[in-house]
Each structure stands twice: as structure tokens, then as C-alpha cells.
mmCIF file of C-alpha atoms in Angstrom:
data_model
loop_
_atom_site.group_PDB
_atom_site.id
_atom_site.type_symbol
_atom_site.label_atom_id
_atom_site.label_comp_id
_atom_site.label_asym_id
_atom_site.label_seq_id
_atom_site.Cartn_x
_atom_site.Cartn_y
_atom_site.Cartn_z
ATOM 1 C CA MET A 1 -40.839 56.955 -9.856
ATOM 2 C CA SER A 2 -43.577 54.100 -10.732
ATOM 3 C CA THR A 3 -42.031 50.386 -11.881
ATOM 4 C CA LEU A 4 -43.382 50.888 -14.818
ATOM 5 C CA SER A 5 -41.316 54.452 -15.376
ATOM 6 C CA TRP A 6 -38.243 52.909 -13.914
ATOM 7 C CA ILE A 7 -38.803 49.944 -16.510
ATOM 8 C CA VAL A 8 -39.398 52.210 -19.772
ATOM 9 C CA ALA A 9 -36.100 54.435 -18.866
ATOM 10 C CA ALA A 10 -33.980 51.618 -18.241
ATOM 11 C CA SER A 11 -34.683 50.235 -21.281
ATOM 12 C CA PHE A 12 -34.757 53.786 -23.653
ATOM 13 C CA THR A 13 -31.012 54.490 -21.663
ATOM 14 C CA GLY A 14 -29.692 50.708 -21.743
ATOM 15 C CA GLY A 15 -30.727 50.507 -25.885
ATOM 16 C CA VAL A 16 -29.315 53.706 -26.774
ATOM 17 C CA LEU A 17 -26.687 54.875 -24.344
ATOM 18 C CA SER A 18 -24.657 51.276 -25.597
ATOM 19 C CA LEU A 19 -25.407 51.843 -29.585
ATOM 20 C CA LEU A 20 -23.986 55.370 -29.117
ATOM 21 C CA LEU A 21 -21.164 53.981 -26.676
ATOM 22 C CA ALA A 22 -20.695 50.795 -29.656
ATOM 23 C CA ALA A 23 -20.869 53.894 -32.436
ATOM 24 C CA LEU A 24 -18.129 55.595 -30.602
ATOM 25 C CA LEU A 25 -15.816 52.615 -31.027
ATOM 26 C CA THR A 26 -16.573 51.282 -34.362
ATOM 27 C CA LEU A 27 -17.651 53.378 -37.226
ATOM 28 C CA ASN A 28 -14.563 56.179 -36.589
ATOM 29 C CA THR A 29 -12.423 52.897 -37.356
ATOM 30 C CA ARG A 30 -9.835 53.374 -39.362
ATOM 31 C CA LYS A 31 -10.031 51.397 -42.842
ATOM 32 C CA ALA A 32 -6.971 49.234 -42.269
ATOM 33 C CA TRP A 33 -8.743 47.796 -38.893
ATOM 34 C CA VAL A 34 -12.398 47.105 -40.218
ATOM 35 C CA LEU A 35 -10.888 43.485 -41.158
ATOM 36 C CA LYS A 36 -9.089 42.903 -38.338
ATOM 37 C CA LEU A 37 -11.955 43.923 -36.248
ATOM 38 C CA VAL A 38 -14.018 41.170 -37.752
ATOM 39 C CA SER A 39 -12.082 38.180 -35.990
ATOM 40 C CA PHE A 40 -12.958 40.965 -32.309
ATOM 41 C CA ALA A 41 -17.108 40.244 -33.478
ATOM 42 C CA ILE A 42 -16.939 36.513 -34.075
ATOM 43 C CA GLY A 43 -15.349 36.045 -30.978
ATOM 44 C CA ALA A 44 -18.542 38.576 -29.764
ATOM 45 C CA LEU A 45 -20.934 36.220 -31.082
ATOM 46 C CA LEU A 46 -19.888 33.211 -30.338
ATOM 47 C CA GLY A 47 -18.731 34.986 -26.696
ATOM 48 C CA ALA A 48 -22.247 36.113 -25.968
ATOM 49 C CA ALA A 49 -24.003 32.872 -27.661
ATOM 50 C CA PHE A 50 -22.277 30.426 -25.943
ATOM 51 C CA LEU A 51 -21.861 32.157 -22.433
ATOM 52 C CA ASN A 52 -24.439 34.389 -21.747
ATOM 53 C CA ILE A 53 -27.331 33.134 -23.914
ATOM 54 C CA LEU A 54 -27.476 29.309 -23.993
ATOM 55 C CA PRO A 55 -26.000 29.729 -20.343
ATOM 56 C CA GLU A 56 -29.528 31.244 -19.584
ATOM 57 C CA ALA A 57 -31.557 29.115 -21.655
ATOM 58 C CA PHE A 58 -30.614 26.461 -19.982
ATOM 59 C CA GLU A 59 -31.762 27.223 -16.503
ATOM 60 C CA LEU A 60 -35.115 28.077 -18.184
ATOM 61 C CA SER A 61 -35.279 24.912 -19.346
ATOM 62 C CA ASP A 62 -36.143 21.726 -17.283
ATOM 63 C CA ASN A 63 -34.943 19.733 -20.511
ATOM 64 C CA PRO A 64 -31.616 20.468 -21.994
ATOM 65 C CA ALA A 65 -33.143 18.395 -25.191
ATOM 66 C CA GLN A 66 -35.383 21.503 -25.852
ATOM 67 C CA VAL A 67 -32.803 24.290 -26.177
ATOM 68 C CA THR A 68 -30.546 22.306 -28.303
ATOM 69 C CA ILE A 69 -33.775 21.617 -30.343
ATOM 70 C CA LEU A 70 -34.034 25.264 -30.803
ATOM 71 C CA VAL A 71 -30.141 26.196 -31.613
ATOM 72 C CA LEU A 72 -30.736 23.495 -34.495
ATOM 73 C CA PHE A 73 -33.799 24.779 -35.997
ATOM 74 C CA GLY A 74 -33.007 28.607 -35.434
ATOM 75 C CA ILE A 75 -30.300 27.352 -37.464
ATOM 76 C CA LEU A 76 -32.152 26.200 -39.949
ATOM 77 C CA LEU A 77 -33.800 28.998 -40.365
ATOM 78 C CA PHE A 78 -31.703 31.651 -40.541
ATOM 79 C CA PHE A 79 -30.613 28.785 -43.434
ATOM 80 C CA ILE A 80 -33.496 29.908 -45.256
ATOM 81 C CA LEU A 81 -33.978 33.159 -45.113
ATOM 82 C CA GLU A 82 -30.574 33.886 -46.248
ATOM 83 C CA LYS A 83 -31.312 31.905 -49.201
ATOM 84 C CA LEU A 84 -34.576 33.633 -48.999
ATOM 85 C CA VAL A 85 -32.835 37.399 -49.003
ATOM 86 C CA LEU A 86 -30.401 35.577 -51.991
ATOM 87 C CA TRP A 87 -33.747 35.244 -53.884
ATOM 88 C CA ARG A 88 -34.678 38.178 -53.099
ATOM 89 C CA HIS A 89 -31.657 40.034 -54.541
ATOM 90 C CA CYS A 90 -31.430 37.669 -57.687
ATOM 91 C CA HIS A 91 -30.928 39.200 -60.731
ATOM 92 C CA MET A 92 -31.458 36.571 -64.169
ATOM 93 C CA GLU A 93 -28.623 38.731 -66.371
ATOM 94 C CA ASP A 94 -26.397 38.500 -62.900
ATOM 95 C CA CYS A 95 -27.672 35.884 -60.336
ATOM 96 C CA GLU A 96 -25.399 33.367 -59.391
ATOM 97 C CA ALA A 97 -27.749 30.932 -59.468
ATOM 98 C CA HIS A 98 -28.926 31.748 -63.115
ATOM 99 C CA SER A 99 -25.977 31.405 -64.802
ATOM 100 C CA PRO A 100 -24.360 28.135 -65.387
ATOM 101 C CA ALA A 101 -20.740 29.736 -65.591
ATOM 102 C CA THR A 102 -20.630 31.622 -61.998
ATOM 103 C CA ALA A 103 -22.906 28.910 -60.550
ATOM 104 C CA ALA A 104 -20.227 25.927 -61.144
ATOM 105 C CA GLU A 105 -17.173 28.727 -60.966
ATOM 106 C CA GLN A 106 -17.685 30.874 -58.502
ATOM 107 C CA THR A 107 -19.209 31.243 -55.330
ATOM 108 C CA VAL A 108 -20.550 34.404 -53.483
ATOM 109 C CA PRO A 109 -18.155 36.049 -51.407
ATOM 110 C CA THR A 110 -18.396 36.151 -47.238
ATOM 111 C CA VAL A 111 -18.285 39.510 -45.764
ATOM 112 C CA ALA A 112 -14.571 38.932 -44.356
ATOM 113 C CA THR A 113 -12.986 38.472 -48.109
ATOM 114 C CA VAL A 114 -14.565 42.127 -48.841
ATOM 115 C CA THR A 115 -10.850 43.674 -48.848
ATOM 116 C CA ALA A 116 -9.614 47.529 -46.540
ATOM 117 C CA SER A 117 -8.994 49.518 -49.490
ATOM 118 C CA SER A 118 -12.789 48.711 -51.135
ATOM 119 C CA TYR A 119 -14.218 48.716 -48.389
ATOM 120 C CA TYR A 120 -15.935 52.169 -48.129
ATOM 121 C CA THR A 121 -16.608 52.118 -52.050
ATOM 122 C CA ASN A 122 -18.832 50.100 -54.329
ATOM 123 C CA GLU A 123 -15.976 48.109 -56.276
ATOM 124 C CA HIS A 124 -16.006 44.824 -54.130
ATOM 125 C CA GLU A 125 -19.254 42.583 -54.719
ATOM 126 C CA HIS A 126 -20.040 42.391 -51.199
ATOM 127 C CA ASP A 127 -22.558 39.974 -49.779
ATOM 128 C CA ARG A 128 -25.212 42.138 -51.132
ATOM 129 C CA GLY A 129 -26.385 42.618 -47.214
ATOM 130 C CA ARG A 130 -27.422 38.349 -46.213
ATOM 131 C CA SER A 131 -25.101 38.485 -43.016
ATOM 132 C CA GLY A 132 -26.219 42.014 -42.008
ATOM 133 C CA MET A 133 -29.670 41.783 -41.868
ATOM 134 C CA MET A 134 -29.188 38.217 -40.115
ATOM 135 C CA ILE A 135 -27.531 39.426 -37.416
ATOM 136 C CA MET A 136 -30.034 42.017 -37.259
ATOM 137 C CA ILE A 137 -33.176 39.712 -36.659
ATOM 138 C CA GLY A 138 -31.269 37.778 -34.383
ATOM 139 C CA ASP A 139 -30.297 41.026 -32.064
ATOM 140 C CA THR A 140 -33.765 42.271 -32.082
ATOM 141 C CA PHE A 141 -34.764 38.848 -30.891
ATOM 142 C CA HIS A 142 -31.842 38.729 -28.381
ATOM 143 C CA ASN A 143 -33.044 43.118 -27.476
ATOM 144 C CA PHE A 144 -36.793 41.924 -27.110
ATOM 145 C CA VAL A 145 -35.387 39.263 -24.418
ATOM 146 C CA ASP A 146 -33.096 41.847 -22.473
ATOM 147 C CA GLY A 147 -36.955 43.993 -22.569
ATOM 148 C CA ILE A 148 -37.940 40.895 -20.411
ATOM 149 C CA LEU A 149 -35.582 40.814 -17.873
ATOM 150 C CA ILE A 150 -34.722 43.745 -17.592
ATOM 151 C CA ALA A 151 -38.984 44.357 -16.666
ATOM 152 C CA ALA A 152 -39.208 41.476 -14.724
ATOM 153 C CA ALA A 153 -36.013 42.190 -12.218
ATOM 154 C CA PHE A 154 -37.540 45.472 -11.336
ATOM 155 C CA MET A 155 -41.133 44.277 -11.004
ATOM 156 C CA VAL A 156 -38.833 41.809 -8.113
ATOM 157 C CA ASP A 157 -37.211 45.346 -6.781
ATOM 158 C CA THR A 158 -35.914 48.444 -7.641
ATOM 159 C CA GLN A 159 -32.371 47.612 -6.827
ATOM 160 C CA LEU A 160 -32.361 44.365 -8.698
ATOM 161 C CA GLY A 161 -33.660 46.064 -11.414
ATOM 162 C CA ILE A 162 -31.239 48.554 -11.928
ATOM 163 C CA VAL A 163 -28.385 46.465 -11.248
ATOM 164 C CA THR A 164 -29.950 43.937 -14.460
ATOM 165 C CA SER A 165 -29.771 47.193 -16.600
ATOM 166 C CA ILE A 166 -26.212 47.439 -15.649
ATOM 167 C CA ALA A 167 -24.855 44.479 -16.448
ATOM 168 C CA ILE A 168 -27.345 44.249 -19.794
ATOM 169 C CA ILE A 169 -25.700 48.281 -20.700
ATOM 170 C CA ALA A 170 -22.272 46.619 -20.072
ATOM 171 C CA HIS A 171 -23.086 43.292 -22.067
ATOM 172 C CA GLU A 172 -24.517 45.143 -25.835
ATOM 173 C CA ILE A 173 -21.625 47.596 -25.768
ATOM 174 C CA PRO A 174 -18.732 44.548 -27.357
ATOM 175 C CA GLN A 175 -21.588 42.807 -28.993
ATOM 176 C CA GLU A 176 -23.836 45.915 -31.227
ATOM 177 C CA ALA A 177 -20.114 46.408 -31.884
ATOM 178 C CA GLY A 178 -19.604 43.609 -33.600
ATOM 179 C CA ASP A 179 -22.659 44.114 -35.176
ATOM 180 C CA PHE A 180 -21.448 47.341 -36.455
ATOM 181 C CA ILE A 181 -18.878 45.566 -37.796
ATOM 182 C CA ILE A 182 -20.674 42.746 -39.359
ATOM 183 C CA LEU A 183 -23.063 45.260 -41.018
ATOM 184 C CA LEU A 184 -19.992 47.442 -42.798
ATOM 185 C CA ASN A 185 -18.825 44.783 -44.078
ATOM 186 C CA SER A 186 -21.703 42.764 -45.507
ATOM 187 C CA GLY A 187 -22.292 46.745 -47.692
ATOM 188 C CA TYR A 188 -24.185 48.964 -45.536
ATOM 189 C CA SER A 189 -22.989 52.478 -44.649
ATOM 190 C CA ARG A 190 -22.404 54.081 -42.297
ATOM 191 C CA ARG A 191 -25.485 55.774 -41.369
ATOM 192 C CA MET A 192 -27.378 52.556 -42.487
ATOM 193 C CA ALA A 193 -25.867 51.220 -40.404
ATOM 194 C CA PHE A 194 -26.175 53.308 -37.121
ATOM 195 C CA LEU A 195 -30.445 53.218 -38.150
ATOM 196 C CA MET A 196 -30.625 49.875 -38.387
ATOM 197 C CA ASN A 197 -29.139 49.120 -34.814
ATOM 198 C CA LEU A 198 -30.775 52.260 -33.125
ATOM 199 C CA LEU A 199 -34.347 50.474 -34.912
ATOM 200 C CA SER A 200 -33.389 47.260 -33.249
ATOM 201 C CA SER A 201 -32.588 48.790 -29.866
ATOM 202 C CA PHE A 202 -35.825 49.632 -29.679
ATOM 203 C CA ALA A 203 -37.013 46.169 -29.353
ATOM 204 C CA THR A 204 -35.437 46.735 -25.947
ATOM 205 C CA LEU A 205 -38.194 48.968 -24.885
ATOM 206 C CA VAL A 206 -40.914 46.980 -26.987
ATOM 207 C CA GLY A 207 -40.366 44.013 -24.998
ATOM 208 C CA GLY A 208 -39.994 45.811 -21.251
ATOM 209 C CA VAL A 209 -43.130 47.521 -21.562
ATOM 210 C CA LEU A 210 -45.041 44.685 -23.567
ATOM 211 C CA ALA A 211 -43.114 42.570 -20.459
ATOM 212 C CA TYR A 212 -44.956 45.029 -18.048
ATOM 213 C CA PHE A 213 -48.807 44.360 -18.981
ATOM 214 C CA MET A 214 -47.790 40.772 -19.763
ATOM 215 C CA LEU A 215 -45.294 38.787 -18.629
ATOM 216 C CA ASN A 216 -47.387 36.031 -17.245
ATOM 217 C CA THR A 217 -48.278 35.472 -20.659
ATOM 218 C CA LEU A 218 -45.116 36.089 -21.956
ATOM 219 C CA ASP A 219 -43.098 33.963 -20.478
ATOM 220 C CA PHE A 220 -43.093 31.188 -22.786
ATOM 221 C CA LEU A 221 -41.714 33.418 -25.057
ATOM 222 C CA ILE A 222 -38.295 33.776 -23.065
ATOM 223 C CA LEU A 223 -37.139 30.410 -23.775
ATOM 224 C CA PRO A 224 -37.683 30.473 -27.699
ATOM 225 C CA LEU A 225 -36.594 33.668 -28.198
ATOM 226 C CA LEU A 226 -33.257 32.898 -26.527
ATOM 227 C CA GLY A 227 -32.722 29.791 -28.626
ATOM 228 C CA LEU A 228 -33.398 31.882 -31.480
ATOM 229 C CA ALA A 229 -30.917 34.287 -30.640
ATOM 230 C CA SER A 230 -28.022 32.166 -29.950
ATOM 231 C CA ALA A 231 -28.728 30.984 -33.180
ATOM 232 C CA SER A 232 -28.744 33.559 -35.648
ATOM 233 C CA MET A 233 -25.087 34.702 -33.757
ATOM 234 C CA ILE A 234 -23.341 31.678 -34.050
ATOM 235 C CA TYR A 235 -24.815 30.665 -37.568
ATOM 236 C CA VAL A 236 -23.307 34.368 -38.924
ATOM 237 C CA ALA A 237 -20.070 34.271 -36.730
ATOM 238 C CA LEU A 238 -19.529 30.454 -38.598
ATOM 239 C CA SER A 239 -20.862 30.719 -41.733
ATOM 240 C CA ASP A 240 -20.854 34.226 -42.898
ATOM 241 C CA LEU A 241 -17.610 35.310 -41.145
ATOM 242 C CA ILE A 242 -15.127 32.745 -40.150
ATOM 243 C CA PRO A 243 -14.793 31.197 -44.071
ATOM 244 C CA GLY A 244 -13.408 34.637 -45.370
ATOM 245 C CA LEU A 245 -10.584 34.299 -41.868
ATOM 246 C CA HIS A 246 -9.713 31.272 -44.523
ATOM 247 C CA LYS A 247 -8.442 33.736 -47.191
ATOM 248 C CA ARG A 248 -5.148 34.677 -45.349
ATOM 249 C CA PRO A 249 -4.346 31.217 -44.096
ATOM 250 C CA GLU A 250 -0.253 32.555 -43.195
ATOM 251 C CA ILE A 251 0.976 32.056 -39.858
ATOM 252 C CA GLY A 252 0.779 36.271 -38.955
ATOM 253 C CA ALA A 253 -2.536 36.429 -39.910
ATOM 254 C CA THR A 254 -3.838 32.925 -38.500
ATOM 255 C CA ILE A 255 -2.283 33.902 -34.887
ATOM 256 C CA GLN A 256 -3.566 37.897 -34.967
ATOM 257 C CA GLN A 257 -7.197 36.202 -36.165
ATOM 258 C CA VAL A 258 -7.007 33.573 -33.039
ATOM 259 C CA THR A 259 -5.727 36.723 -30.996
ATOM 260 C CA LEU A 260 -8.912 38.911 -31.075
ATOM 261 C CA ILE A 261 -11.026 36.178 -31.291
ATOM 262 C CA LEU A 262 -10.013 34.738 -27.589
ATOM 263 C CA ALA A 263 -10.209 38.626 -27.168
ATOM 264 C CA GLY A 264 -13.885 38.891 -28.097
ATOM 265 C CA ILE A 265 -14.838 35.637 -25.725
ATOM 266 C CA GLY A 266 -12.545 37.020 -23.224
ATOM 267 C CA LEU A 267 -14.511 40.889 -23.069
ATOM 268 C CA ILE A 268 -18.196 38.810 -22.776
ATOM 269 C CA TRP A 269 -16.658 36.419 -20.314
ATOM 270 C CA PHE A 270 -15.343 39.365 -18.660
ATOM 271 C CA VAL A 271 -18.466 41.835 -18.470
ATOM 272 C CA GLY A 272 -20.622 37.850 -17.664
ATOM 273 C CA LEU A 273 -18.363 37.803 -14.362
ATOM 274 C CA PHE A 274 -18.216 40.965 -12.914
ATOM 275 C CA ALA A 275 -21.951 41.523 -13.663
ATOM 276 C CA HIS A 276 -22.715 38.028 -11.813
ATOM 277 C CA GLY A 277 -19.865 39.064 -9.146
ATOM 278 C CA HIS A 278 -22.530 41.930 -7.982
#
């Protein structure tokens, strides 16, 4: 096989395989477990951002402040994007922004406040897809960078490319699972959540093919894309998901939430440790 064939096969297989495995893990989840898995998703997002993406960004940058500025810019960018999404879905009759009563007395519910019993119906007020859209934007950036990394590895050595692809697939499975949970909690149907993740996964193939033909000119994009990807994960975890967990302040729920967050972080850490060890 030629180098380009390896890149195409690895990028396509990596994106689709990780998506299918994540779907098997999450789309058949019982309703009672949906909210519990939100905690795991928080851990996976924070783990991916702080244990994998940001360390890679710091290695690529000669100036650590450059990375932190990118993350700060990304957080502000996603805040603005979320505001635009709110504005787009705003209706004169029922919008929080246009209703003095609701603006003063209500807050927009976060994804983690949705109850499991009403989750799969239209009776609850979900977050109108805000966090789902945010995470899809960030995941698309991340997948695009994964494609660039796969291409770069194969252009150095085929064996290195294969190992890199395996590591990326292993890393993507828990992250894609977290994305599914976030999309479902954000009000998307199972089918739409799968289609959105499938579309996002093709960014890996696009990044790999573009990198093969334009690797030298795309090098400068890796660092800002890594910064934006980590910013999106941090923003969604801290802004949309964690506040909802505070709606259940009892000791038992808190212990469960912390345990699942640590489990998500631990899985990302273990996958990264295993990949670096091999």
C-alpha cells in the first residue's frame, strides 16, 4: 500500500470504528443511567483536554503563554458562539432574553438538570442543543488534528503510523462516548446524535488527506486547533455540565458524581499511558 492509501484507510477506519464502539457503549444505555454517565463524560472531557491535548500543544509551542492565550481565546469564542445559538433559537413569545419575568426569575437549564424519566420525551426543557453544538465544533477540530497526526506519522514510518492510529482510536472511544451522552442530554435524538458524530468523524479523513498534500503549510494550524479543541471541552464541562450536578447536593449523589468523574479522567490517563508506553 502507498503512504496515501495507509493514511486514508487509517483515518477512515479510525474515525468510524471509534464511533461505532462508542455508540454500542452508549446508545443502548438505560434511562436511569443517562445522568450518571454525564459525570463520566465530564471526566473524559477534562481528562482529554488536560492530559492529552494541552500537553501536545505545550510540546509544539516554544512559548507556554501562547498556548494559554489560545485556550482563553477559545473559551471566549465558545461563549460567544453559545450566545449566538441562544439568539438563533430565541422566540419573541417565549425567550428568556425577551421576557422580563423569565429573565429575572428563571435560568436556562443546563444539560445535566434533565431528569432521566423525561429525557427521551419532548416534555422537558433541554438546553436546545447548545452544549451539543459546542462539543461537535470542538470534536471536529480535534478529529481534524487527529487526521494530521496520523498522516504525519505515516509519512515518517508505516509502523509508527499504525501505532499512532491505534492510540488515537483508543483515545477517541471514551471521548466519543462522552459526546453521545452530551448530545442526548442536549435534546438530540439517538439517530441525530449518531449522524452528527459520524459527520464529525470524517474530519479525521479530511485532515489526513490535506496533511499528506500540504503538511508543510498546515503545520502552523496544529497548535491553534489543539488550543481550540481543548477550550471547547473545558468550556462544555465547566459551563454546561458541572453546574447541573450541583442540583443533587446529597452526599450519596456527590460521591457517585466524583467517582464517575475520576473514572472518566482515569480512563483517559490509562489510554494515554498505554499509548506512550508502546
